[in-house]
N, CA, C and O atoms as CSV, one atom per row, in Angstrom:
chain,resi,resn,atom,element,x,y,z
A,1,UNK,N,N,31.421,6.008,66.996
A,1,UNK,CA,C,30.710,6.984,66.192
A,1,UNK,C,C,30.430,6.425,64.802
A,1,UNK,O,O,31.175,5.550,64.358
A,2,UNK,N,N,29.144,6.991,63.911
A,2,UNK,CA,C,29.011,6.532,62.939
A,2,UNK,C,C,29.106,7.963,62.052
A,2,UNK,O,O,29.125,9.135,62.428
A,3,UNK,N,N,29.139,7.562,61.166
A,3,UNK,CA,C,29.173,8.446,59.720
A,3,UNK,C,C,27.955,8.755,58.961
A,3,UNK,O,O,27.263,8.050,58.225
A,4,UNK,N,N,27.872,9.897,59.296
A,4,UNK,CA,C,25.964,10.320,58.605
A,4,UNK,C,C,26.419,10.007,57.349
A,4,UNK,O,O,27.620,10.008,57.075
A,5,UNK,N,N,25.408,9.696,56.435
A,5,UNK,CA,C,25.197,9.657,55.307
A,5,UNK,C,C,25.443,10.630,54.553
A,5,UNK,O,O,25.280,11.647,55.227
A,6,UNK,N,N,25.850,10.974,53.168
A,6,UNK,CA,C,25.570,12.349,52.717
A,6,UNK,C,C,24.775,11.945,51.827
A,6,UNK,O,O,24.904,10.894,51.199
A,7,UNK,N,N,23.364,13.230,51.634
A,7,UNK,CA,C,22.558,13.256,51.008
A,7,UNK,C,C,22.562,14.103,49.750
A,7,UNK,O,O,23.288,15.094,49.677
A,8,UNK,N,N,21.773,13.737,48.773
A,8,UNK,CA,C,21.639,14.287,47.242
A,8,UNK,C,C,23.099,14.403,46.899
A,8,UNK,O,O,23.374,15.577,46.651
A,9,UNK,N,N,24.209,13.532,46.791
A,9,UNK,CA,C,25.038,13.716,46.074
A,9,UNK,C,C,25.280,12.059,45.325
A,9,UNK,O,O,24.811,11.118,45.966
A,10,UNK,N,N,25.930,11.779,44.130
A,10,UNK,CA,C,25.939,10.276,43.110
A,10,UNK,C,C,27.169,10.016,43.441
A,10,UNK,O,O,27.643,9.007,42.920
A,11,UNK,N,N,28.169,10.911,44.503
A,11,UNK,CA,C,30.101,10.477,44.518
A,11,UNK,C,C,30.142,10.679,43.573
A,11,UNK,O,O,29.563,11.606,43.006
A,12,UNK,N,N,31.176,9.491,42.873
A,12,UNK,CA,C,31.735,9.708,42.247
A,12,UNK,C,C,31.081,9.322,40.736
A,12,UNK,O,O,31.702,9.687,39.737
A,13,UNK,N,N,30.295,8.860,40.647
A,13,UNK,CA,C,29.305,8.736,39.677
A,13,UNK,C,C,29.210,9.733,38.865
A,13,UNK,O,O,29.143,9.654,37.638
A,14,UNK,N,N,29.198,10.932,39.671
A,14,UNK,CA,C,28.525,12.570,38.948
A,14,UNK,C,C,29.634,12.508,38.385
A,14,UNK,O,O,29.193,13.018,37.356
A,15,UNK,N,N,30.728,12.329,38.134
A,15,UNK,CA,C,32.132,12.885,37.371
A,15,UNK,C,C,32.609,11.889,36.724
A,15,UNK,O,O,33.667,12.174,36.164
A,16,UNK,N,N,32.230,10.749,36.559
A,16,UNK,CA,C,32.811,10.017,35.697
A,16,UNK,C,C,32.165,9.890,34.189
A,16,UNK,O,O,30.942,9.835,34.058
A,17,UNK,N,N,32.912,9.854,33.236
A,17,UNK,CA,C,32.339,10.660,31.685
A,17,UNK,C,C,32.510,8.936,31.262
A,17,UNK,O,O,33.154,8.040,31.808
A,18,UNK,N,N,31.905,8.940,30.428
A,18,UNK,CA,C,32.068,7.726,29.995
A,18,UNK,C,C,32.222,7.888,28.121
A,18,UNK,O,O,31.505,8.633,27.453
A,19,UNK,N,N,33.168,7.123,27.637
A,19,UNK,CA,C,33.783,7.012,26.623
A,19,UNK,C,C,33.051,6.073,25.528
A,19,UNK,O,O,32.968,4.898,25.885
A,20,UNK,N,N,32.571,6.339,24.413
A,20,UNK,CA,C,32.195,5.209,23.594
A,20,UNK,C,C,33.135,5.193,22.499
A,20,UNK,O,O,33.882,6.061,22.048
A,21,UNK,N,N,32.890,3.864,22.149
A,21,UNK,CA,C,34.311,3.537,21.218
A,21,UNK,C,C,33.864,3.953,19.980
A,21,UNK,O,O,32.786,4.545,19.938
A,22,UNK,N,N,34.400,3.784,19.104
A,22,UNK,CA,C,34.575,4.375,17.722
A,22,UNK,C,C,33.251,3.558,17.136
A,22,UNK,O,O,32.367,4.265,16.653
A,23,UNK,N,N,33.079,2.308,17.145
A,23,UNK,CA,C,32.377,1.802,16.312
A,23,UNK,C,C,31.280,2.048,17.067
A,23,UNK,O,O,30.452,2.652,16.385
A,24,UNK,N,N,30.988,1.892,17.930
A,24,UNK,CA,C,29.329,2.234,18.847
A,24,UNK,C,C,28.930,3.434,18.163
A,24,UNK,O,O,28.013,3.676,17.379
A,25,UNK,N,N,29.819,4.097,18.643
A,25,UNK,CA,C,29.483,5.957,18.031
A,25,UNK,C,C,29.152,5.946,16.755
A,25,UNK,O,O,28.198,6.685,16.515
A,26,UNK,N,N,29.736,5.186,15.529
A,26,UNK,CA,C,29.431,4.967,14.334
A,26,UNK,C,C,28.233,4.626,13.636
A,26,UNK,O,O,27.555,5.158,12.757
A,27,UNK,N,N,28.169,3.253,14.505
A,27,UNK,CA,C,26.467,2.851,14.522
A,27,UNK,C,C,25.193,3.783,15.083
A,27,UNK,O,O,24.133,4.007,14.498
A,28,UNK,N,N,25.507,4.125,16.038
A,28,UNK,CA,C,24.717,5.254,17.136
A,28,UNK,C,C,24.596,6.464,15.598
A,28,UNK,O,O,23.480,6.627,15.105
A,29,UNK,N,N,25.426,6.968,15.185
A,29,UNK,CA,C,25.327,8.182,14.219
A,29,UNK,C,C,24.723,7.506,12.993
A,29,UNK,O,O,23.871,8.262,12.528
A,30,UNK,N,N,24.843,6.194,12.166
A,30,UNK,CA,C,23.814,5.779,11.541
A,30,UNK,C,C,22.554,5.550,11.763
A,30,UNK,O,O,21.692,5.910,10.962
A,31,UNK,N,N,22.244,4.830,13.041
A,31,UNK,CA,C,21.171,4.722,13.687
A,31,UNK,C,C,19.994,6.128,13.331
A,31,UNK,O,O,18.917,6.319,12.767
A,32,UNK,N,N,20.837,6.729,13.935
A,32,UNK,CA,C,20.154,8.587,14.007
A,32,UNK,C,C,19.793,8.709,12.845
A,32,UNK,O,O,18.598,8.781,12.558
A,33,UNK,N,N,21.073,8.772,11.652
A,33,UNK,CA,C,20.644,8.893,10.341
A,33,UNK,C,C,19.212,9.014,9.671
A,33,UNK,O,O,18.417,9.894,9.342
A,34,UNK,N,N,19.345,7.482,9.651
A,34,UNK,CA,C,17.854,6.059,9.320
A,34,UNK,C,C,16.987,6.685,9.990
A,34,UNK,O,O,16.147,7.194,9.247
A,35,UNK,N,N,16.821,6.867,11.024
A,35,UNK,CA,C,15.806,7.349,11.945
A,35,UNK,C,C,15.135,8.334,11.353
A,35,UNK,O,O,13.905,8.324,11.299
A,36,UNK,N,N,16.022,9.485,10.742
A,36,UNK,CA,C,15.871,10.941,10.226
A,36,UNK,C,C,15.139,11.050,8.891
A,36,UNK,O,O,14.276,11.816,8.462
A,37,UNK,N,N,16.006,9.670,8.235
A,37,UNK,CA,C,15.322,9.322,6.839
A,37,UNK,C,C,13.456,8.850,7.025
A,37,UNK,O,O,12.452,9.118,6.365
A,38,UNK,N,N,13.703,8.091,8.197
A,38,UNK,CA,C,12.177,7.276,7.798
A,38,UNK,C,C,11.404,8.546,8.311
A,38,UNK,O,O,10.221,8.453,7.985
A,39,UNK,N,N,11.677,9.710,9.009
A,39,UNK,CA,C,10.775,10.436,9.488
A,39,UNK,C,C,10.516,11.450,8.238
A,39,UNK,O,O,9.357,11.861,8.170
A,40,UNK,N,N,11.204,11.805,7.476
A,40,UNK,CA,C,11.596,12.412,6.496
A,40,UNK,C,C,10.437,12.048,5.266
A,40,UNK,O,O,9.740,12.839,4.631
A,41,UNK,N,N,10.500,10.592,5.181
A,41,UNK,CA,C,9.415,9.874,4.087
A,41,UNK,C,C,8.108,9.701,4.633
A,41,UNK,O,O,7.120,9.763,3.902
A,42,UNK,N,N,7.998,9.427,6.210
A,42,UNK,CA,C,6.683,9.697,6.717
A,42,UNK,C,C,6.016,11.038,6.732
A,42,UNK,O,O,4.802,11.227,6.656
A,43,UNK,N,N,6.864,11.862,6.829
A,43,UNK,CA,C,6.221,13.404,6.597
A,43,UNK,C,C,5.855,13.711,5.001
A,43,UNK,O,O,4.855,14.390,4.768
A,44,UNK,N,N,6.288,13.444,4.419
A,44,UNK,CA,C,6.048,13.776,2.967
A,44,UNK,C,C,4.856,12.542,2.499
A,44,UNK,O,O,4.263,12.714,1.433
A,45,UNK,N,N,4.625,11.625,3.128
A,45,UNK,CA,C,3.622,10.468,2.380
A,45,UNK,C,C,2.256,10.935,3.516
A,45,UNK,O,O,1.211,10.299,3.377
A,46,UNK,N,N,2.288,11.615,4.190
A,46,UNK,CA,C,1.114,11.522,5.086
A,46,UNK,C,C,0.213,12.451,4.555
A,46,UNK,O,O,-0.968,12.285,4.858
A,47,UNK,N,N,0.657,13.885,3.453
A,47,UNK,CA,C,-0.609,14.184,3.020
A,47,UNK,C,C,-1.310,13.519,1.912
A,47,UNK,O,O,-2.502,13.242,1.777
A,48,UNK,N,N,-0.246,13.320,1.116
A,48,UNK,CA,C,-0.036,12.535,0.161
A,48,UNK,C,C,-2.002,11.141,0.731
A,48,UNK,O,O,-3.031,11.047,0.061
A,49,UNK,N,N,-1.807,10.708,1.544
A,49,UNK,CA,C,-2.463,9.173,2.513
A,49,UNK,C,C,-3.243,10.331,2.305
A,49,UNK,O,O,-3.618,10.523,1.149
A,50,UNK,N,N,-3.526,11.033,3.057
A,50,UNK,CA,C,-4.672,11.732,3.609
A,50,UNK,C,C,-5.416,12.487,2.606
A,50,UNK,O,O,-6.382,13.174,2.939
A,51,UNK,N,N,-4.930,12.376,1.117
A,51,UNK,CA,C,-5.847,13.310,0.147
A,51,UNK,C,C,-6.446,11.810,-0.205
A,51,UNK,O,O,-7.673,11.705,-0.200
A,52,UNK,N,N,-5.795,10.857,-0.454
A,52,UNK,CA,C,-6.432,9.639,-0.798
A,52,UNK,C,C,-7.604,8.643,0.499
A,52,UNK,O,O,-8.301,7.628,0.520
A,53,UNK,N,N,-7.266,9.562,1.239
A,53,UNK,CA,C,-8.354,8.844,2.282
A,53,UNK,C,C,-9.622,9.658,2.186
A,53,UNK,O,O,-10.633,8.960,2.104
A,54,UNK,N,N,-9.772,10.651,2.178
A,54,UNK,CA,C,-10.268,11.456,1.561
A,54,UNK,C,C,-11.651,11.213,0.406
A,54,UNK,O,O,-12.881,11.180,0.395
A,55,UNK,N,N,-10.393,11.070,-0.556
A,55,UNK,CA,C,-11.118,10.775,-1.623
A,55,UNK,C,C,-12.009,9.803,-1.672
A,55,UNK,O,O,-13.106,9.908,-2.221
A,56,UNK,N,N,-11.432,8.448,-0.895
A,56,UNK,CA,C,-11.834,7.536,-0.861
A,56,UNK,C,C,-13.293,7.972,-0.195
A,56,UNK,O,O,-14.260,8.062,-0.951
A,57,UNK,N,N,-13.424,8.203,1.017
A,57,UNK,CA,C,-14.428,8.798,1.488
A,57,UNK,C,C,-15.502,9.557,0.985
A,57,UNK,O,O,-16.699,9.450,1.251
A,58,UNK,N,N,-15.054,10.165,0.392
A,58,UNK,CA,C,-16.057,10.794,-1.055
A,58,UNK,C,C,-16.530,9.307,-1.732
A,58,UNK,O,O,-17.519,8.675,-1.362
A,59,UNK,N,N,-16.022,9.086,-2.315
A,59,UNK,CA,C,-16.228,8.383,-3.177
A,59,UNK,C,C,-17.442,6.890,-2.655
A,59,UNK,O,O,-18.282,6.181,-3.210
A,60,UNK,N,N,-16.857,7.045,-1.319
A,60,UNK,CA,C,-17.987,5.904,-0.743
A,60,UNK,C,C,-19.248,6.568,-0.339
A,60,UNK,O,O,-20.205,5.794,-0.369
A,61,UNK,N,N,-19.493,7.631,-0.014
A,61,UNK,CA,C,-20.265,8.989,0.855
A,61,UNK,C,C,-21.734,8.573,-0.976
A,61,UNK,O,O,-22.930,8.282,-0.963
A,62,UNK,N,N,-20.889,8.748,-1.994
A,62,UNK,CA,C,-21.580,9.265,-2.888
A,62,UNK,C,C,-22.277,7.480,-3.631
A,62,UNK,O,O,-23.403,7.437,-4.126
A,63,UNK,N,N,-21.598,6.533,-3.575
A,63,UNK,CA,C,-22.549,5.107,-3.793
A,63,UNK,C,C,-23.125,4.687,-2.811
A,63,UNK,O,O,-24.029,3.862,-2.946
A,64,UNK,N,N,-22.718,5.180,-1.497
A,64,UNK,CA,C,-23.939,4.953,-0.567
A,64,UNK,C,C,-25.850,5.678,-0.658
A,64,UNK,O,O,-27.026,5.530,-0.327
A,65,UNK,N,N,-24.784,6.536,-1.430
A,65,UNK,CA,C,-26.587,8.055,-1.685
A,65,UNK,C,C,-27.116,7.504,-3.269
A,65,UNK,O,O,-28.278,7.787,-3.564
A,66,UNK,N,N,-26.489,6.917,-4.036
A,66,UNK,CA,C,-26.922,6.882,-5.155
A,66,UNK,C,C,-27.762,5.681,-4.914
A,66,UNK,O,O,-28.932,5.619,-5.293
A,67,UNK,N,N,-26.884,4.310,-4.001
A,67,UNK,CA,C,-27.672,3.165,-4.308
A,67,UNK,C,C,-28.352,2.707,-3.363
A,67,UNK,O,O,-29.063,1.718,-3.537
């Protein structure tokens, strides 16, 4: 006799938790940090870009018509 397979289950896979060490976790939580920061300075500089793109646009819109 053979042994059906069992289906949709990982064994013992599904239950094993896995542990990170102190310093991984450390880095991993700086990582995040930095991450948070650069998104932080990209949100605040993008209207900031975008009134100056803008402008710029004007500003070319209007020596294209003059000259």
């Amino acid at each position: 006799m053979t042994r059906a397979p069992r289906l949709g289950t990982l064994g013992f896979m599904a239950w094993t938790e896995q542990r990170l060490d102190p310093e991984r976790s450390r880095r991993r939580l700086q990582l995040l940090a930095e991450l948070a920061g650069a998104k932080a300075v990209r949100a605040r500089e993008r209207p900031r870009r975008l009134r100056y793109d803008q402008l710029r646009e004007l500003i070319d819109t209007r020596r294209r018509r003059a000259g």
